[in-house]
Amino acid sequence: QTVVTQEPSFSVSPGGTVTLTCGLSSGSVSTSDYPSWYQQTPGQAPRTLIYSTNTRSSGVPDRFSGSILGNKAALTITGAQADDESDYYCVLYMGSGTWVFGGGTKLTVL
Amino acid sequence: QLQLQESGPGLVKPSETLSLTCTVSGGSISSSNCHWGWIRQPPGKGLEWIGSIYYSGTTYYNPSLKSRVTISVDTSKNQFSLKLSSVTAADTAVYYCARNSYDYYYMDVWGKGTTVTVSS
């Protein structure tokens, strides 16, 4: 079964830049996997940040950006703020109407 | 503005069937270019895609849950539903419904989630 990999945790200083990645246990992530990214704070539903690799969802600040870096999808936060401290999940479209979530990255801003 | 709301029992006994409904408001469940899906999150763990359905009734399931999952749609009520059979404590989770955009293959609208506990 396909496994989508993410860093379990990451930390960034306020104002700093951090790049979270999303890979596949076997193979490379490409735009054809339509990577999307979601932010989740405790007790809340996920919030859609990025879809189709690099398109920001409505209302998402431009300090969030998506890309393909090497063989992985990437979410970059530029100028991190305290309220960016959250869990971040990537999702890949596997075709045939199915999706797989990554395990999530817990981002700490300190 | 499209909104999704999950509803159903918060407590289910082991070996029984979990049943949840998602009510869609502010839009039609019969829209093209989108599916309607279920995602869950066990306590302290990550998100897991369960499956989704098109308004026509075509379904798509996570292979790891496929033998126990049934998703159905009622276009007259603008609702879709999840049934998960033979539940165990491992099925305890927050269950979310979401709209899956088929224009760009992502979850663009989420419900707030509902907690289901499996316990006797």
Coordinates of C-alpha atoms in Angstrom, one line a residue:
Chain A
Q1 CA 0.0 0.0 0.0
T2 CA 1.1 3.5 -0.8
V3 CA 2.6 5.4 2.1
V4 CA 2.9 9.2 2.0
T5 CA 5.8 10.4 4.2
Q6 CA 6.1 13.7 6.1
E7 CA 8.5 14.9 8.8
P8 CA 6.9 14.1 12.2
S9 CA 8.0 17.4 13.6
F10 CA 9.7 20.6 12.7
S11 CA 10.5 23.8 14.5
V12 CA 11.0 27.3 13.2
S13 CA 11.8 30.7 14.8
P14 CA 9.3 33.5 14.5
G15 CA 10.0 35.3 11.3
G16 CA 11.9 32.4 9.9
T17 CA 11.3 30.2 6.9
V18 CA 10.5 26.5 7.0
T19 CA 9.9 23.9 4.3
L20 CA 7.8 20.9 5.0
T21 CA 8.0 18.0 2.6
C22 CA 5.7 15.2 1.4
G23 CA 7.1 12.1 -0.3
L24 CA 6.1 8.7 -1.4
S25 CA 7.5 5.5 0.1
S26 CA 8.2 4.3 -3.4
G27 CA 8.6 6.8 -6.3
S28 CA 8.4 10.5 -6.7
V29 CA 5.7 13.0 -6.1
S30 CA 4.7 15.0 -9.2
T31 CA 2.1 17.6 -10.1
S32 CA 0.0 14.7 -11.5
D33 CA -0.5 13.6 -7.9
Y34 CA -2.2 17.0 -7.2
P35 CA -0.6 17.5 -3.8
S36 CA -2.7 19.5 -1.4
W37 CA -1.9 20.8 2.1
Y38 CA -4.0 21.3 5.1
Q39 CA -3.4 23.1 8.4
Q40 CA -5.0 21.8 11.6
T41 CA -5.0 23.2 15.1
P42 CA -6.1 21.2 18.1
G43 CA -9.8 20.6 18.3
Q44 CA -10.5 22.1 14.9
A45 CA -11.3 20.8 11.5
P46 CA -8.5 20.9 8.9
R47 CA -8.2 24.1 6.9
T48 CA -7.2 23.9 3.2
L49 CA -4.1 25.8 2.4
I50 CA -2.7 24.7 -0.9
Y51 CA -4.1 22.6 -3.8
S52 CA -2.9 21.4 -7.1
T53 CA 0.7 21.7 -5.9
N54 CA 0.9 25.5 -5.6
T55 CA -2.5 27.2 -5.6
R56 CA -3.4 29.0 -2.4
S57 CA -6.9 28.4 -1.2
S58 CA -9.1 31.5 -0.7
G59 CA -8.0 33.7 2.2
V60 CA -4.6 31.9 2.7
P61 CA -1.8 34.4 3.3
D62 CA 0.9 34.5 0.6
R63 CA 3.5 33.5 3.2
F64 CA 2.3 29.9 2.5
S65 CA 3.5 28.5 -0.8
G66 CA 3.6 25.1 -2.4
S67 CA 6.0 23.5 -4.9
I68 CA 7.7 20.3 -6.0
L69 CA 11.3 20.1 -4.7
G70 CA 13.2 17.2 -6.1
N71 CA 11.0 14.2 -5.8
K72 CA 8.7 15.6 -3.1
A73 CA 5.9 18.1 -2.7
A74 CA 6.8 21.0 -0.4
L75 CA 5.0 23.5 1.7
T76 CA 7.1 26.6 2.5
I77 CA 6.1 29.1 5.2
T78 CA 8.0 32.4 4.8
G79 CA 8.0 34.7 7.8
A80 CA 6.5 32.2 10.3
Q81 CA 4.2 33.6 12.9
A82 CA 3.2 32.2 16.2
D83 CA -0.3 31.2 15.0
D84 CA 1.3 29.1 12.3
E85 CA 2.1 26.6 15.0
S86 CA -0.2 23.7 13.9
D87 CA -0.2 20.2 12.4
Y88 CA 0.2 20.2 8.6
Y89 CA -1.0 17.4 6.4
C90 CA -0.4 16.7 2.8
V91 CA -2.7 14.6 0.6
L92 CA -1.9 13.0 -2.7
Y93 CA -4.5 12.0 -5.3
M94 CA -3.7 8.4 -6.2
G95 CA -6.1 8.1 -9.1
S96 CA -9.2 6.0 -9.4
G97 CA -11.0 8.3 -7.0
T98 CA -8.7 7.6 -4.1
W99 CA -6.6 9.8 -1.8
V100 CA -3.9 9.2 0.7
F101 CA -3.0 11.4 3.6
G102 CA 0.5 11.8 4.9
G103 CA 1.2 11.3 8.6
G104 CA 1.3 15.0 9.3
T105 CA 4.0 17.3 10.6
K106 CA 3.8 19.1 13.9
L107 CA 5.2 22.5 13.5
T108 CA 6.5 24.4 16.5
V109 CA 7.2 28.1 16.3
L110 CA 9.7 29.2 18.9
Chain B
Q1 CA -21.7 29.5 1.2
L2 CA -21.5 25.7 1.2
Q3 CA -21.6 24.1 4.6
L4 CA -21.3 20.4 5.7
Q5 CA -22.6 19.1 9.0
E6 CA -22.0 15.6 10.4
S7 CA -24.5 13.9 12.7
G8 CA -25.0 10.5 14.3
P9 CA -24.5 8.6 17.6
G10 CA -21.5 9.5 19.6
L11 CA -21.2 6.1 21.2
V12 CA -21.2 2.7 19.4
K13 CA -20.7 -0.7 20.9
P14 CA -18.0 -3.0 19.7
S15 CA -18.9 -5.3 16.8
E16 CA -21.8 -3.0 15.9
T17 CA -22.2 -0.7 12.9
L18 CA -21.2 3.0 13.0
S19 CA -23.6 5.2 11.1
L20 CA -23.1 8.9 10.3
T21 CA -24.8 11.4 8.0
C22 CA -23.5 14.5 6.4
T23 CA -26.0 17.2 5.5
V24 CA -25.0 19.6 2.8
S25 CA -26.4 23.1 2.9
G26 CA -25.8 26.2 0.7
G27 CA -25.3 24.1 -2.4
S28 CA -26.4 20.9 -4.2
I29 CA -25.0 17.5 -3.6
S30 CA -25.8 16.8 -7.2
S31 CA -23.0 19.1 -8.4
S32 CA -20.7 17.8 -11.1
N33 CA -17.0 17.9 -10.6
C34 CA -17.1 17.0 -7.0
H35 CA -17.3 13.9 -4.8
W36 CA -18.4 13.8 -1.2
G37 CA -16.1 12.1 1.2
W38 CA -15.4 10.9 4.8
I39 CA -12.1 11.3 6.7
R40 CA -11.4 10.3 10.2
Q41 CA -8.8 11.1 12.9
P42 CA -8.2 8.8 15.9
P43 CA -7.3 10.6 19.1
G44 CA -3.7 12.0 18.9
K45 CA -3.2 10.6 15.4
G46 CA -3.3 11.7 11.8
L47 CA -6.0 12.0 9.2
E48 CA -7.2 9.0 7.2
W49 CA -9.2 9.1 4.0
I50 CA -12.1 6.6 4.3
G51 CA -13.9 7.0 1.0
S52 CA -16.1 9.1 -1.2
I53 CA -19.2 9.1 -3.4
Y54 CA -20.4 10.8 -6.5
Y55 CA -24.0 12.0 -6.5
S56 CA -24.8 9.2 -9.0
G57 CA -23.9 6.7 -6.4
T58 CA -20.4 5.7 -7.6
T59 CA -18.2 5.0 -4.6
Y60 CA -14.5 4.9 -3.9
Y61 CA -13.0 3.4 -0.8
N62 CA -9.8 3.2 1.1
P63 CA -8.6 -0.4 0.4
S64 CA -7.7 -0.9 4.0
L65 CA -11.3 -0.2 5.1
K66 CA -13.2 -1.3 2.0
S67 CA -14.5 -4.6 3.5
R68 CA -16.3 -2.7 6.3
V69 CA -17.3 0.6 4.7
T70 CA -20.5 1.6 2.8
I71 CA -21.0 5.2 1.7
S72 CA -24.4 6.2 0.2
V73 CA -26.1 9.3 -1.0
D74 CA -29.6 10.7 -0.8
T75 CA -29.9 13.5 -3.3
S76 CA -33.5 14.3 -2.2
K77 CA -32.2 15.2 1.3
N78 CA -28.9 16.6 0.1
Q79 CA -27.2 14.1 2.4
F80 CA -24.6 11.4 2.2
S81 CA -23.9 8.7 4.8
L82 CA -21.2 6.5 6.2
K83 CA -21.6 3.0 7.6
L84 CA -18.7 1.2 9.2
S85 CA -19.4 -2.3 10.3
S86 CA -17.9 -4.5 13.0
V87 CA -16.3 -1.6 14.8
T88 CA -13.6 -1.9 17.4
A89 CA -11.9 0.5 19.7
A90 CA -9.5 1.3 16.9
D91 CA -12.4 3.0 15.1
T92 CA -12.8 5.6 17.8
A93 CA -12.1 8.9 16.1
V94 CA -13.3 12.3 15.0
Y95 CA -15.1 11.7 11.7
Y96 CA -15.2 14.5 9.1
C97 CA -17.2 14.9 6.0
A98 CA -15.7 16.9 3.1
R99 CA -16.3 17.9 -0.4
N100 CA -13.7 16.6 -2.8
S101 CA -13.1 18.8 -5.7
Y102 CA -12.6 16.9 -8.9
D103 CA -11.4 20.0 -10.7
Y104 CA -8.2 20.0 -8.8
Y105 CA -8.4 16.9 -6.7
Y106 CA -8.5 18.2 -3.1
M107 CA -10.8 18.6 -0.1
D108 CA -12.1 22.1 -0.4
V109 CA -14.9 22.3 2.2
W110 CA -14.9 20.5 5.5
G111 CA -17.5 19.8 8.2
K112 CA -16.6 20.5 11.8
G113 CA -16.3 16.8 12.6
T114 CA -18.1 14.6 15.0
T115 CA -16.6 12.4 17.7
V116 CA -17.5 8.7 17.7
T117 CA -16.4 6.5 20.6
V118 CA -16.5 2.7 20.4
S119 CA -17.0 1.3 23.8
S120 CA -19.3 -1.1 25.6

